[in-house]
Backbone as numpy.savetxt, mean C-alpha at the origin, in Angstrom:
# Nx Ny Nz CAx CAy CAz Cx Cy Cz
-13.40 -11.19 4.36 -13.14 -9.91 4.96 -14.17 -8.89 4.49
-14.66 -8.88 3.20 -15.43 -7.97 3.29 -16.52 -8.29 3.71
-17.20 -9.61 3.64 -18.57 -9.60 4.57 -18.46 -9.37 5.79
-17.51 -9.17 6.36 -17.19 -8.89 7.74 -16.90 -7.09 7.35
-16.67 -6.64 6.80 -16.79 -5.16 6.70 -17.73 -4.42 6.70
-19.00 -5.11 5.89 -19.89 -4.87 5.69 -21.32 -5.31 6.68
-20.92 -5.80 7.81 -21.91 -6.46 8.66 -21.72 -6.22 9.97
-20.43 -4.53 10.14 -20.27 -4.09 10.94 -19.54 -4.79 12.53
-18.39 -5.99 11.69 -17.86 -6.59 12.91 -16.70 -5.93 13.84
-15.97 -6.33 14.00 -14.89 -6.12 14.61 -13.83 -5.98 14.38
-13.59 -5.70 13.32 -12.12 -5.64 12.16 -11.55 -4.37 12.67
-10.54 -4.48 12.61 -9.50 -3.22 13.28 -9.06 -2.28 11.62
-8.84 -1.32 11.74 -8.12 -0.92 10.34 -7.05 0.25 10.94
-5.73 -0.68 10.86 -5.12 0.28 11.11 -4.20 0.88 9.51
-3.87 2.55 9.97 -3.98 3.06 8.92 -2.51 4.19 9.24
-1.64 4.30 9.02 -0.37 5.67 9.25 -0.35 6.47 8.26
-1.08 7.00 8.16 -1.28 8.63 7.69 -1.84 9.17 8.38
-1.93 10.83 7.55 -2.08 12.18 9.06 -3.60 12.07 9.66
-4.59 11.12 9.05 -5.56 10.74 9.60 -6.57 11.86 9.48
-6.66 12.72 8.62 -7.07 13.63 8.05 -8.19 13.35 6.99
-9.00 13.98 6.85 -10.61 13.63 5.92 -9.84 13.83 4.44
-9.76 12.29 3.52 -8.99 12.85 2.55 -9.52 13.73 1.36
-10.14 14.33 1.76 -10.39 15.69 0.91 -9.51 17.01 1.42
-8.87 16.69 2.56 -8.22 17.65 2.88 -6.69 17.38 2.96
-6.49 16.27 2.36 -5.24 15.69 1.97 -4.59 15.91 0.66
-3.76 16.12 0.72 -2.58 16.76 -0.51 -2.00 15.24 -1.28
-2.98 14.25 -2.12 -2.57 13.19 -2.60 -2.27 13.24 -3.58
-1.64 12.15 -4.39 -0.96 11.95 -5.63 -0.86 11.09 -6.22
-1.17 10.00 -7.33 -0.42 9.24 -7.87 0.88 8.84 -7.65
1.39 7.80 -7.24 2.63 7.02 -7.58 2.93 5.47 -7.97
3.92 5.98 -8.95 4.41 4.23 -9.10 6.08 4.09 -9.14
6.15 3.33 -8.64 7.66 2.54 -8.37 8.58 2.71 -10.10
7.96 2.56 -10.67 8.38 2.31 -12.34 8.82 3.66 -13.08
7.51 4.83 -12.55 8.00 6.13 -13.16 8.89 6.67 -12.00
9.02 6.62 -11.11 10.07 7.05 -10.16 11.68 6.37 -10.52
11.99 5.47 -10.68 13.56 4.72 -10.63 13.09 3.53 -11.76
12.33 3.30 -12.75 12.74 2.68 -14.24 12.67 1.32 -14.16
13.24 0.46 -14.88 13.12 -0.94 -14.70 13.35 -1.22 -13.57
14.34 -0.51 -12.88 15.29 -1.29 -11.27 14.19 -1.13 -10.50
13.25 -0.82 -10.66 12.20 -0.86 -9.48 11.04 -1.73 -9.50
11.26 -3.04 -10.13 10.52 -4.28 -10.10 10.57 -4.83 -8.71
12.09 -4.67 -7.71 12.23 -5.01 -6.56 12.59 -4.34 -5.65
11.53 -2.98 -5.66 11.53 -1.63 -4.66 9.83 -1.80 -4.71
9.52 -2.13 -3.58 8.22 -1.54 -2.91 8.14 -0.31 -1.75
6.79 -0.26 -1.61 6.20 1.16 -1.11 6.23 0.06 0.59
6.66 0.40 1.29 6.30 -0.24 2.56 5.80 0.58 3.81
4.94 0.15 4.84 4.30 1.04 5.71 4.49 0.29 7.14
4.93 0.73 8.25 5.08 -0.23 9.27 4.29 -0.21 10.03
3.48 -0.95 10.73 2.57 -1.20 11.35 2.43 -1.70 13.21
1.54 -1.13 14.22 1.97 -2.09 15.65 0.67 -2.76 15.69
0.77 -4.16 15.77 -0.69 -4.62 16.24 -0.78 -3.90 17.49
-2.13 -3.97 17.72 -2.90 -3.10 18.67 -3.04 -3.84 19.87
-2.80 -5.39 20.15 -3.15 -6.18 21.09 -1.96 -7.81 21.00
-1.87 -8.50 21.64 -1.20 -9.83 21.64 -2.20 -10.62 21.16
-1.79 -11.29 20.27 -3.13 -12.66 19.58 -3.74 -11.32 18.19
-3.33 -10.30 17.77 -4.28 -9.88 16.52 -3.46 -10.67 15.58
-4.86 -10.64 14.52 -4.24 -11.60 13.38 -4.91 -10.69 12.59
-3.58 -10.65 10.98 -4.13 -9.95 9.75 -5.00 -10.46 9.23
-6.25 -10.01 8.28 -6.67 -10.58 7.90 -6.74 -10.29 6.13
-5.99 -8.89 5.94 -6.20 -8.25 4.63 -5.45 -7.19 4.34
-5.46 -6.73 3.34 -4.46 -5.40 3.13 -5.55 -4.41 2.42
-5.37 -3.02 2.56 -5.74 -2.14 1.21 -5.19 -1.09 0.95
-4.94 -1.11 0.05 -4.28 0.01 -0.88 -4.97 0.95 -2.01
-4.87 1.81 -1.63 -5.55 3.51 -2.33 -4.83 3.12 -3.57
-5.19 2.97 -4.47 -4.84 2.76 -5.80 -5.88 2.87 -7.16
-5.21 3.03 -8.64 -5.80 2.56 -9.02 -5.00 1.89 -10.73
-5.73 1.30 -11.34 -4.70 0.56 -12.59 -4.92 1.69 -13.81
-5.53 2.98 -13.70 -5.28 3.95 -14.85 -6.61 3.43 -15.71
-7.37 3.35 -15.69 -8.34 2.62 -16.56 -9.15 4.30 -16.90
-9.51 3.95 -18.09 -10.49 4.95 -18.51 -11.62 4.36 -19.84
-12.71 4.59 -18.95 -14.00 3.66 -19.96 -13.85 5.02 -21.34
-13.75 5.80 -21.04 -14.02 6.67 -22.53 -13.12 5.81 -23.87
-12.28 5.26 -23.35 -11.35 4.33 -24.45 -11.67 3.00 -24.43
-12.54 2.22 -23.03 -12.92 1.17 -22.83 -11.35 0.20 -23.26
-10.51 0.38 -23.18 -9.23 -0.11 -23.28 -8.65 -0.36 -21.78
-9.27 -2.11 -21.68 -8.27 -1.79 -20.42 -6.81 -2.10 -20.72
-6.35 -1.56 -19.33 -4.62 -1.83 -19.16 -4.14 -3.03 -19.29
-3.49 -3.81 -19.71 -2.63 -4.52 -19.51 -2.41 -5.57 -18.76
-2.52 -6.39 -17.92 -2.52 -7.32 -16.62 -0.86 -7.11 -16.28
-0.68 -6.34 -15.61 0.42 -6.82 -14.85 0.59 -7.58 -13.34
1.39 -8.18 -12.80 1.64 -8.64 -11.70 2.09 -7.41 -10.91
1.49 -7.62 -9.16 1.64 -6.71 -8.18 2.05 -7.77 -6.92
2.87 -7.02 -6.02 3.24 -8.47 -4.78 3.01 -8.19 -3.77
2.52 -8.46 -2.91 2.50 -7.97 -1.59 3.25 -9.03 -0.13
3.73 -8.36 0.30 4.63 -9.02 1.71 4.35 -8.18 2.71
4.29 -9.27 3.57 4.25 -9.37 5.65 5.55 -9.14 5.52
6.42 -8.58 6.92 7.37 -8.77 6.98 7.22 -8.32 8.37
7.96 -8.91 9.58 8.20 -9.35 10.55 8.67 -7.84 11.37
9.26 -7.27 12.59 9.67 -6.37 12.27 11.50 -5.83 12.36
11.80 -7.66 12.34 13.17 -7.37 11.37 13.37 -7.57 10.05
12.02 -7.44 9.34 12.15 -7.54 8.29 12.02 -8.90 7.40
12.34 -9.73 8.46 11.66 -11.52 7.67 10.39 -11.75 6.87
10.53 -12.61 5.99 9.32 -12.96 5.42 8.42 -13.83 5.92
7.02 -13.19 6.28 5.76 -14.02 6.79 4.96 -14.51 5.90
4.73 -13.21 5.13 3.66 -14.32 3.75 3.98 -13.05 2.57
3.99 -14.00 1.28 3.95 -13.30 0.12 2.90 -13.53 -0.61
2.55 -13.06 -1.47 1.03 -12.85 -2.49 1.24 -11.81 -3.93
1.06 -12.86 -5.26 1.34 -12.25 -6.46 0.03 -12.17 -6.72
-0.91 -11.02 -7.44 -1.81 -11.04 -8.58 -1.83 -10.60 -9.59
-3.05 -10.05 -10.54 -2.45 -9.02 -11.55 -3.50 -8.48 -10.95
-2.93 -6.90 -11.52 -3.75 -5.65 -10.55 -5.44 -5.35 -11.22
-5.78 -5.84 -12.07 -6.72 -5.32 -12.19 -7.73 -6.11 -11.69
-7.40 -6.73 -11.12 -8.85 -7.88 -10.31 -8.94 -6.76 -9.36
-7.73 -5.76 -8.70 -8.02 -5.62 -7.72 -7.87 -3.54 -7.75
-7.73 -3.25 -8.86 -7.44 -2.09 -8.93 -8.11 -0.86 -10.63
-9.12 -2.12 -11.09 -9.57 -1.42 -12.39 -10.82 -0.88 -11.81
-11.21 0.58 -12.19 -12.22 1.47 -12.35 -12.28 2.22 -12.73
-12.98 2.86 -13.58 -13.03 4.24 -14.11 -13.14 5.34 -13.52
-13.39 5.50 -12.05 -14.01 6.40 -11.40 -12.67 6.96 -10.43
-11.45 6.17 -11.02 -9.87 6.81 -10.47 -9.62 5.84 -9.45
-8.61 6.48 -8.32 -8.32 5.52 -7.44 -9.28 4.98 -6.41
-9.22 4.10 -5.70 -9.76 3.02 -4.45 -9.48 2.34 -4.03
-9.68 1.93 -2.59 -9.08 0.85 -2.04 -9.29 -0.19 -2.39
-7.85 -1.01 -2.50 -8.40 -2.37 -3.14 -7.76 -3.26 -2.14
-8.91 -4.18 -2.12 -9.06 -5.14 -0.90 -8.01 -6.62 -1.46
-6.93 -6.70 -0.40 -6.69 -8.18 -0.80 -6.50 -8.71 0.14
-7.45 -9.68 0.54 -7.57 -10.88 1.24 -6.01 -11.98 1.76
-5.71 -11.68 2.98 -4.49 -13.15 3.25 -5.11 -13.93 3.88
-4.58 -15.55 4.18 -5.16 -16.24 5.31 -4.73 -15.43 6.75
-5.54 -15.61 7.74 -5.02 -14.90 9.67 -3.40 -15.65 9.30
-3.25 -13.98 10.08 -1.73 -14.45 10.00 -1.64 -13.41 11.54
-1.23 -14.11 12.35 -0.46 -13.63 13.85 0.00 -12.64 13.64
0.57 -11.19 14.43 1.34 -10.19 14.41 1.10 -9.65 15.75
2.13 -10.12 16.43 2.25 -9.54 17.92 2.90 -8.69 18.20
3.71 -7.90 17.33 4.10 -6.57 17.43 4.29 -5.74 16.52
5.30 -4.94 15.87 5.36 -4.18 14.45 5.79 -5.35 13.52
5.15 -4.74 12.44 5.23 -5.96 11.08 5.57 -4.72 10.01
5.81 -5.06 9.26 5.52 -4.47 7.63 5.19 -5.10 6.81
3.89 -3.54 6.06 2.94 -4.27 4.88 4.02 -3.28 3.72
4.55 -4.40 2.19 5.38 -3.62 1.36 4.47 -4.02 0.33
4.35 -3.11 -0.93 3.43 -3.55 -1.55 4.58 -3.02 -3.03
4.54 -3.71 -3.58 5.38 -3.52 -4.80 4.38 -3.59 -6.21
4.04 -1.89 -6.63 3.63 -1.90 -7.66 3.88 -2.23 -9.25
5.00 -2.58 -9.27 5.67 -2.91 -10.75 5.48 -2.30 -11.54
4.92 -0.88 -11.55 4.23 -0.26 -12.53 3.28 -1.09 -13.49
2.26 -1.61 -12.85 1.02 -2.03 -13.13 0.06 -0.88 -12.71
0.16 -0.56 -11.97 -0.87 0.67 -11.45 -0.35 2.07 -10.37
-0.88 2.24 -10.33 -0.22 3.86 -9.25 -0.86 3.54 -7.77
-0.14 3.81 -6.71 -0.58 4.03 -5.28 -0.63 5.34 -5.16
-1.63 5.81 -4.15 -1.94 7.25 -3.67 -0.85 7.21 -2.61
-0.15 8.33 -2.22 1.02 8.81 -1.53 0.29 10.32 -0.96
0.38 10.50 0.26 -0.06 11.75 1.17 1.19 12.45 1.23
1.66 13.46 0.89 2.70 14.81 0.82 2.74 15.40 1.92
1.64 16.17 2.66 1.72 16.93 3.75 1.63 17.19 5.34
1.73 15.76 5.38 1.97 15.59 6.88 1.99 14.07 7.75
3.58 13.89 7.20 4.24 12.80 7.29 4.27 12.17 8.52
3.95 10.96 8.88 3.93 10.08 10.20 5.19 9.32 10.54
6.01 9.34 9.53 7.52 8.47 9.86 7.27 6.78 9.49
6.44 6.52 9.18 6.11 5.00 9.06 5.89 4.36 7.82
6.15 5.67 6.70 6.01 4.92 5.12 7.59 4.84 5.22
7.86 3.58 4.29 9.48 3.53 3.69 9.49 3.33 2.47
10.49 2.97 1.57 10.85 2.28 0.26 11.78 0.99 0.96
11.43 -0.10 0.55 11.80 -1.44 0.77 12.69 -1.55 -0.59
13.92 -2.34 -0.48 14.78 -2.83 -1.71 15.85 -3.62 -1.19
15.85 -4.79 -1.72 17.16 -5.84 -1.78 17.39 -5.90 0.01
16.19 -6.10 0.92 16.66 -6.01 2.06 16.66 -4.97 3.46
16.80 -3.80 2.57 16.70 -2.46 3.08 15.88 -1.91 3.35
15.62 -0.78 4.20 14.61 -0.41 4.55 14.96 1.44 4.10
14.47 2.49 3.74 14.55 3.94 3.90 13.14 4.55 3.91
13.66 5.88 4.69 12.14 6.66 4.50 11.71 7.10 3.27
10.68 6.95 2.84 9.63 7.28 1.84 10.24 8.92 1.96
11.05 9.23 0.91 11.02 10.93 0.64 12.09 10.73 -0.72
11.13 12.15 -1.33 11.66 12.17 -2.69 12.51 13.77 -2.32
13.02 14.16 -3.57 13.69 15.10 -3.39 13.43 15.85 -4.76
12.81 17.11 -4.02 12.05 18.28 -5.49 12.86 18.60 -6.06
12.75 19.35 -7.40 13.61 20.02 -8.07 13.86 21.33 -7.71
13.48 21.76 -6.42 13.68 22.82 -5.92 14.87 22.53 -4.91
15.32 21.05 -5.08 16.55 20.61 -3.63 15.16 20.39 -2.24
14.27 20.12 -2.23 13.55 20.37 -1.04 12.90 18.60 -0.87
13.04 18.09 0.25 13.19 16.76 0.67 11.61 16.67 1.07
10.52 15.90 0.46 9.16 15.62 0.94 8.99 14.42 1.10
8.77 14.05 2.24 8.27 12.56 3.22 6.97 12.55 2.79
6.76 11.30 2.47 5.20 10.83 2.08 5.00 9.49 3.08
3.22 9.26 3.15 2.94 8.29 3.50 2.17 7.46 2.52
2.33 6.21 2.23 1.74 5.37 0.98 0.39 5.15 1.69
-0.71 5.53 1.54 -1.81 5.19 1.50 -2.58 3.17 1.40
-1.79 2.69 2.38 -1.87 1.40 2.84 -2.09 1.48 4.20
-3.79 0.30 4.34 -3.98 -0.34 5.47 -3.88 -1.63 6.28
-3.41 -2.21 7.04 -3.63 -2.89 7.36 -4.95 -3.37 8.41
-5.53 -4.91 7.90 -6.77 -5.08 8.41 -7.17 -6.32 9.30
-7.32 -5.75 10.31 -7.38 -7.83 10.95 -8.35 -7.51 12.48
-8.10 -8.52 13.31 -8.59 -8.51 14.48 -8.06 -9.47 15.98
């Protein structure tokens, strides 16, 4: 996938956020772990997706992230495991994928997309990409101008991605996940 990124093919990237130059985006750090504690080993960030055509096949995921690394301490983090799931768009399982995040999420230079490769996998209509950080690393989350298509995934379930301020005030985010194929 990435020599195909890089050689200017035909790769689709679809993307649900406000589609906005992200410098003009209101982003943030998040992880599943500092939000809801241990119980959120099996709560991912999920984003729903429409293939664009009949016959597209995934070919990759990326996620705005990064594993917290800082060369001034040259200490890296930890290896934790991160998971990522297809899911159908009732929610069935198409393909799952464990790594540890820093193959795919260590830099000093803060967050970036990190590329992970699936075999083509079919998606002829809405799917969901859930990506479950384990608190291994933080995903970037967009605040200000919500598309309806991020959720929190758990035990089955599906809800919208919104936290609730300490002001009582309800903010919808979108998780900064693409899906990539053709």
């Amino acid at each position: 996938m990435a020599a195909d990124t890089s050689s200017g093919s035909d790769l689709t990237f679809l993307k649900q956020d406000s589609g906005k130059n992200a410098t003009e985006m209101n982003l943030s750090l998040f992880s599943m772990m500092d939000a809801f504690g241990p119980y959120s080993l099996d709560v991912g960030e999920a984003v729903k997706f429409k293939a664009p055509k009949p016959g597209w096949r995934l070919y990759g995921v990326q996620v705005l992230g990064w594993s917290e690394f800082s060369d001034t301490t040259e200490i890296l983090p930890p290896d934790r495991n991160f998971l990522l799931e297809i899911r159908d768009k009732d929610l069935h399982l198409l393909y799952r994928f464990a790594d540890l995040q820093n193959g795919y999420f260590l830099s000093s230079q803060g967050p970036f997309y990190g590329v992970i490769e699936i075999p083509p996998l079919e998606v002829d209509e809405e799917f969901y990409v859930v990506f479950y950080d384990r608190g291994g690393m933080a995903i970037m989350m967009e605040s200000d101008s919500p598309t309806g298509n991020s959720f929190i995934y758990s035990n089955g379930e599906i809800q919208p991605a919104q936290f609730t301020t300490k002001a009582n005030e309800t903010v919808e985010v979108n998780w900064m996940i693409e899906a990539v194929g053709r």
